JSON list of C-alpha atoms in Angstrom, two decimals:
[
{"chain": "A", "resi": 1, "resn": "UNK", "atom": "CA", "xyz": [56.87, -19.41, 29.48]},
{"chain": "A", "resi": 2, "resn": "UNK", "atom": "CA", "xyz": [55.39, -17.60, 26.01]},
{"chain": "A", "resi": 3, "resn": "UNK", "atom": "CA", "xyz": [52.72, -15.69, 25.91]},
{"chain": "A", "resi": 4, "resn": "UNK", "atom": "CA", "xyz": [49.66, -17.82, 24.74]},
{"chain": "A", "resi": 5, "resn": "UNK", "atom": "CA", "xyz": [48.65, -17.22, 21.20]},
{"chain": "A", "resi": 6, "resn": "UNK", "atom": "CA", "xyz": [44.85, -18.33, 21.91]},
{"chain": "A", "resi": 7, "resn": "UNK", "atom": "CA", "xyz": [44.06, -15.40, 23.04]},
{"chain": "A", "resi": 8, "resn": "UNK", "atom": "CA", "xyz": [42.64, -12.41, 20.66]},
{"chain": "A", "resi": 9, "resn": "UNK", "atom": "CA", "xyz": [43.76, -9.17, 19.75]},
{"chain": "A", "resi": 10, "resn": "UNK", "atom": "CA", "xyz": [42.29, -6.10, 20.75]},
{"chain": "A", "resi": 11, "resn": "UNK", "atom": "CA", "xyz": [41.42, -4.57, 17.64]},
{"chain": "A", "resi": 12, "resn": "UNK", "atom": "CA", "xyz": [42.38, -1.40, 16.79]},
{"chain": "A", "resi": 13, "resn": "UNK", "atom": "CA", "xyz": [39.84, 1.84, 17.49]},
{"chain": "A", "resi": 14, "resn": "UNK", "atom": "CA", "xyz": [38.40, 3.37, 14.79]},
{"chain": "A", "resi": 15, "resn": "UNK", "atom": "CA", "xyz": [39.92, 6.76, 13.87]},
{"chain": "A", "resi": 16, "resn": "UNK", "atom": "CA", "xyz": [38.67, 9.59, 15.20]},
{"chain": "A", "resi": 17, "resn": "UNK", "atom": "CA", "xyz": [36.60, 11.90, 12.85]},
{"chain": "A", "resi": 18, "resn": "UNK", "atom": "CA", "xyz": [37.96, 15.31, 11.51]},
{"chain": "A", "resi": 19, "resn": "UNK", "atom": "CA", "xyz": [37.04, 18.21, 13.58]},
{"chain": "A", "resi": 20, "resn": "UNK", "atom": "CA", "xyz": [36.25, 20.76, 11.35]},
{"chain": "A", "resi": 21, "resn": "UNK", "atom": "CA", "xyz": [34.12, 23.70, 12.35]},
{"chain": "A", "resi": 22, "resn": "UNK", "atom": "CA", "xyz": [31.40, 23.43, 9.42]},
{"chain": "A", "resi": 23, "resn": "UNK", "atom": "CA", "xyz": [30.98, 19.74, 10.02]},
{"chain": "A", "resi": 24, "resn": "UNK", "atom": "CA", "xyz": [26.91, 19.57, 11.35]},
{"chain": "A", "resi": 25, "resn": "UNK", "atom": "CA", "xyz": [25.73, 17.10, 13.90]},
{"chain": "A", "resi": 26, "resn": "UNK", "atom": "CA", "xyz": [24.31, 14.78, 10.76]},
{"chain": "A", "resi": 27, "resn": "UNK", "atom": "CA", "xyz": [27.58, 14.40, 9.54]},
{"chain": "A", "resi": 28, "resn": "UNK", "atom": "CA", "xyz": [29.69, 13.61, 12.40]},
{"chain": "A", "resi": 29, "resn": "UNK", "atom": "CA", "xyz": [26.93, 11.27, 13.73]},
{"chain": "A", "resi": 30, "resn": "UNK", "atom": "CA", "xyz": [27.08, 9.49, 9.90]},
{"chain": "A", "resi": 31, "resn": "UNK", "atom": "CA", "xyz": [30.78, 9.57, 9.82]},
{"chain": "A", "resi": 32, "resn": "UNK", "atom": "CA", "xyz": [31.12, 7.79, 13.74]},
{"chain": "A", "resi": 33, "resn": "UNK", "atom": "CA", "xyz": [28.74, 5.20, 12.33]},
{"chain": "A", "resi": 34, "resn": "UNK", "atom": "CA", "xyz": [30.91, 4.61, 9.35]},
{"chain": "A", "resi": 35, "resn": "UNK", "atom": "CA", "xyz": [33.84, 4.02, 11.84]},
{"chain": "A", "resi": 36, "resn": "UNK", "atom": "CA", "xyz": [31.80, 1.92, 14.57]},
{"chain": "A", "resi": 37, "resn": "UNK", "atom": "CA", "xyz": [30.66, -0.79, 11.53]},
{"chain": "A", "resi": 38, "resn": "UNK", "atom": "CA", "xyz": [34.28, -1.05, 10.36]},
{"chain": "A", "resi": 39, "resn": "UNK", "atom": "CA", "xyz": [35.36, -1.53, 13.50]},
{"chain": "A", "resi": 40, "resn": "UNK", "atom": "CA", "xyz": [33.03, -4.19, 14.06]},
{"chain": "A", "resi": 41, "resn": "UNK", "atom": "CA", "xyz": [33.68, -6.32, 11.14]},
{"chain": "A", "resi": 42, "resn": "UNK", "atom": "CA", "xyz": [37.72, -5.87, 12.00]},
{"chain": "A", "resi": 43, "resn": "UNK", "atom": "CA", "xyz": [36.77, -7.12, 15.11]},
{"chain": "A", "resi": 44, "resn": "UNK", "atom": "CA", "xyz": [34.87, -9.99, 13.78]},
{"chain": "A", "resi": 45, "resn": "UNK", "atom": "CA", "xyz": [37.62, -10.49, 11.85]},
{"chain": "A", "resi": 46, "resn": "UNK", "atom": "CA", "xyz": [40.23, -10.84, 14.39]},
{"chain": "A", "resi": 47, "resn": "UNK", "atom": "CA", "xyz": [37.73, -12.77, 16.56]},
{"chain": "A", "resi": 48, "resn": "UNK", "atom": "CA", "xyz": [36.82, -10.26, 19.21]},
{"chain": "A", "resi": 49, "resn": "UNK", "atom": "CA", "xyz": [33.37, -11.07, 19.76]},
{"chain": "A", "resi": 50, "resn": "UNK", "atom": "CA", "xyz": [33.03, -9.01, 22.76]},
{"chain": "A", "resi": 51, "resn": "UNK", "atom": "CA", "xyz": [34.28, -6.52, 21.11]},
{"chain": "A", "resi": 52, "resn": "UNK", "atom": "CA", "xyz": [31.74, -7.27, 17.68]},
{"chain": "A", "resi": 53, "resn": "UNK", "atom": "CA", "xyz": [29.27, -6.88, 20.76]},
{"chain": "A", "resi": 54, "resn": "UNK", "atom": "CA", "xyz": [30.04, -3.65, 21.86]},
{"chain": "A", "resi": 55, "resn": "UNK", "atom": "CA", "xyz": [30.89, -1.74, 18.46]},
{"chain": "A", "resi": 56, "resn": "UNK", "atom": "CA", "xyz": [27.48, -2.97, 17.04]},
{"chain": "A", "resi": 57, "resn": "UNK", "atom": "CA", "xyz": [25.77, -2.04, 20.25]},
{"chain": "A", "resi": 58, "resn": "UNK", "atom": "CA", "xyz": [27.38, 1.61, 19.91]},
{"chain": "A", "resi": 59, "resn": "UNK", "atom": "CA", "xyz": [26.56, 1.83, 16.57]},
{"chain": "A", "resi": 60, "resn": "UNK", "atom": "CA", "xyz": [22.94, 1.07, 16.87]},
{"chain": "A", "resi": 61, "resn": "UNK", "atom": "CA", "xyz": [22.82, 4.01, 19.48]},
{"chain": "A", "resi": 62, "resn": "UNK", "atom": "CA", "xyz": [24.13, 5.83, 17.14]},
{"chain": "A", "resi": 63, "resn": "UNK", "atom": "CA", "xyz": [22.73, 4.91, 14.25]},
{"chain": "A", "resi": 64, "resn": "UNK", "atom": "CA", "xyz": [19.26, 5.93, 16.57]},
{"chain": "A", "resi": 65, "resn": "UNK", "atom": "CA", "xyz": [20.63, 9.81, 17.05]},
{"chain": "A", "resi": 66, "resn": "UNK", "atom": "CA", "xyz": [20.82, 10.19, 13.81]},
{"chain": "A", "resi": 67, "resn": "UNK", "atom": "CA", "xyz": [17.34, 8.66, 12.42]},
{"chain": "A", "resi": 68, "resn": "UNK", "atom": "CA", "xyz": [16.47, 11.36, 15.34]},
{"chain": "A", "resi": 69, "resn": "UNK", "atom": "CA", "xyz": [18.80, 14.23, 13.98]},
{"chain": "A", "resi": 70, "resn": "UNK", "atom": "CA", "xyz": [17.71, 14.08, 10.33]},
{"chain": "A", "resi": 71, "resn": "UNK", "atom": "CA", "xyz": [13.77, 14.04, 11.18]},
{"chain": "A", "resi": 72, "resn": "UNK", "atom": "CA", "xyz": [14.61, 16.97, 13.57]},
{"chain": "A", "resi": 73, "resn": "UNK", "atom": "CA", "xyz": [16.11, 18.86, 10.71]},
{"chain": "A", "resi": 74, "resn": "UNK", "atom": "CA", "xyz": [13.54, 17.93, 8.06]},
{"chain": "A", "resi": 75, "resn": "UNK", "atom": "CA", "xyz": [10.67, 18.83, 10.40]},
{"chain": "A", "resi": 76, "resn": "UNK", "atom": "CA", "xyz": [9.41, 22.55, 10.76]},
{"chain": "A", "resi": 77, "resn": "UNK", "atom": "CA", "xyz": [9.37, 24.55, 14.33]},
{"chain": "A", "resi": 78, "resn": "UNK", "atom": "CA", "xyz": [8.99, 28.23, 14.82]},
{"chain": "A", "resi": 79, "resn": "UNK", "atom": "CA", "xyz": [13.01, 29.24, 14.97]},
{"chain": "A", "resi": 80, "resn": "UNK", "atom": "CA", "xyz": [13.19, 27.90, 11.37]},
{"chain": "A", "resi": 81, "resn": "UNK", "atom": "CA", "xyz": [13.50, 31.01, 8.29]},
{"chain": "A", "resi": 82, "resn": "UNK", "atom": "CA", "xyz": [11.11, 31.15, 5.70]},
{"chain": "A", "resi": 83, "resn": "UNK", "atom": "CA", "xyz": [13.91, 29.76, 3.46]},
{"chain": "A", "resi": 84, "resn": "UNK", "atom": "CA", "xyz": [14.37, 26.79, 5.42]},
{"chain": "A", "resi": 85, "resn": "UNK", "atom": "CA", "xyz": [10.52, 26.07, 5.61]},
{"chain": "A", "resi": 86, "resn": "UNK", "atom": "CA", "xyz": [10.75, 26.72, 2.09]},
{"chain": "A", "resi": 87, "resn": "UNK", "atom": "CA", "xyz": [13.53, 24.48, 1.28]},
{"chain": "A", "resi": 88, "resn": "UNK", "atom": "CA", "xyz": [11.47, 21.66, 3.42]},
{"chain": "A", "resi": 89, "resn": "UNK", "atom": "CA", "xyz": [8.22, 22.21, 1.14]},
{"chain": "A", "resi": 90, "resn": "UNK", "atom": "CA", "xyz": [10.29, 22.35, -2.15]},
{"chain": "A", "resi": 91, "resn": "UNK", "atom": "CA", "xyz": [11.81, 18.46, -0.97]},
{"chain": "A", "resi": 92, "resn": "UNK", "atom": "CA", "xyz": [8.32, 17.35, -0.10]},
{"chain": "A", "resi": 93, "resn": "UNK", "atom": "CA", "xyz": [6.72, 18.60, -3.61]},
{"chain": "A", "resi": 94, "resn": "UNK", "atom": "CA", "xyz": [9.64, 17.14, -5.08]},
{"chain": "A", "resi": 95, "resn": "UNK", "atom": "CA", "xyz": [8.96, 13.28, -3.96]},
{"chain": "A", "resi": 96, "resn": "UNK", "atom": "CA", "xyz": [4.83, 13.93, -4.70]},
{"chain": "A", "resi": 97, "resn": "UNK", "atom": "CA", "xyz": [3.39, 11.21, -6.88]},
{"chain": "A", "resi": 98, "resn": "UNK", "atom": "CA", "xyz": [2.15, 13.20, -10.18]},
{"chain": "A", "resi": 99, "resn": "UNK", "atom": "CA", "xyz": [-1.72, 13.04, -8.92]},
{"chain": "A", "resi": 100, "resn": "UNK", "atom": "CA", "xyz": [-0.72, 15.34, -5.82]},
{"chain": "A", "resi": 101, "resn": "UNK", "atom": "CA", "xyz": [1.12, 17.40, -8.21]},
{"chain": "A", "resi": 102, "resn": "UNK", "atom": "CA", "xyz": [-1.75, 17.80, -9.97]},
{"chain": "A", "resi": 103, "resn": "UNK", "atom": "CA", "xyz": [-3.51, 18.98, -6.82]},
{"chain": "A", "resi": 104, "resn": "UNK", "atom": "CA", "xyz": [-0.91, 21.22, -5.85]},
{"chain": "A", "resi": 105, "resn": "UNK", "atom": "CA", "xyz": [-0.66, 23.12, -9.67]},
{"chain": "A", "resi": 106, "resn": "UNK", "atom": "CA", "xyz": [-4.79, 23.42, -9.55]},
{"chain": "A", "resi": 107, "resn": "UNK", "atom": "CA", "xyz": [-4.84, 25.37, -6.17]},
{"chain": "A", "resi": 108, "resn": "UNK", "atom": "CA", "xyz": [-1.65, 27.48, -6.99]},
{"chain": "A", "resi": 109, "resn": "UNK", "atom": "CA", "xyz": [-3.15, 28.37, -10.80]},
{"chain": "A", "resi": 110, "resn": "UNK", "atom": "CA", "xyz": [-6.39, 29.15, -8.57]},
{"chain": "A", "resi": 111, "resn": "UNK", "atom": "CA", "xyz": [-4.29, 31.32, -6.28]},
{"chain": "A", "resi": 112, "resn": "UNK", "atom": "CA", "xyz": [-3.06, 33.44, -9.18]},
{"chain": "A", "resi": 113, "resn": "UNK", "atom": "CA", "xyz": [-6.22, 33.66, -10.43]},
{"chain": "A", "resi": 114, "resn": "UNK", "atom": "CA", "xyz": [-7.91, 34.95, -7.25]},
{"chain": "A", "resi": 115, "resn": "UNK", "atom": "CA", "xyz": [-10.60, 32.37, -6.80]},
{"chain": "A", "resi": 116, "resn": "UNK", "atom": "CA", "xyz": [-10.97, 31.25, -3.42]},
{"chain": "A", "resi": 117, "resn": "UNK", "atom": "CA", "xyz": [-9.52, 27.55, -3.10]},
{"chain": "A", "resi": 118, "resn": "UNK", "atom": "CA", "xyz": [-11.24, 25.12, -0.92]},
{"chain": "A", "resi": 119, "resn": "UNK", "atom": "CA", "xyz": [-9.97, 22.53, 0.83]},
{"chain": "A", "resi": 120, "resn": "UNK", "atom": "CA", "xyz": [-11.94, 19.17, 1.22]},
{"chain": "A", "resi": 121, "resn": "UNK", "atom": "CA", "xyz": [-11.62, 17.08, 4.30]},
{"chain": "A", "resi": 122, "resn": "UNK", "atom": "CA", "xyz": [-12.06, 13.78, 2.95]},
{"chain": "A", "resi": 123, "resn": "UNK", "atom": "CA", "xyz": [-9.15, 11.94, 0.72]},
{"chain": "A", "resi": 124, "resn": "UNK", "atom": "CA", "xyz": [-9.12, 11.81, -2.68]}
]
């Protein structure tokens, strides 16, 4: 008897990621999502909804460690360098609306110019 044709096809794994050595944790993690969603919608197309199941399943995990792997790199600790910290404050000046930036110029010009700055605790 032939083999029935009603049932689907497995579809194929997603290729494995290049192993290089300078490849961080962020970009493997971004590059297995990449694989898991096209291997979901190949298996959507084929029909493999147990399969559609799974892949999205695995790449929401993933998708998770690296929402967790970016803010752990863009958030300071102690082991960081002052270049790192520094690179962090530079990115968060960077996306300031113009009225912080303001702020920020005022008490650096006040820095250079040795008056003591003070700090309110209230908003602006």
């Amino acid at each position: 008897m032939p083999p029935s044709k009603t049932r689907a096809r497995r579809p194929k794994p997603p290729p494995k990621p290049t192993s290089a050595p300078d490849l961080s944790y962020a970009e493997y993690l971004r590059a297995s999502l990449i694989q898991l969603e096209t291997a979901a919608v190949n298996a959507a197309e084929a029909g493999s909804w147990q399969a559609v199941s799974t892949l999205k399943l695995r790449a929401l995990d993933c998708r998770v460690r690296l929402d967790e792997e970016i803010a752990k790199a863009s958030s300071p600790d102690a082991s960081m360098s002052d270049e790192q910290l520094l690179s962090i404050i530079v990115q968060a000046v960077a996306s300031m609306p113009p009225q912080h930036l303001e702020r920020i110029e005022d008490a650096v010009e006040m820095r250079r110019s040795g008056k003591v700055v003070r700090m309110s605790g209230a908003g602006a």
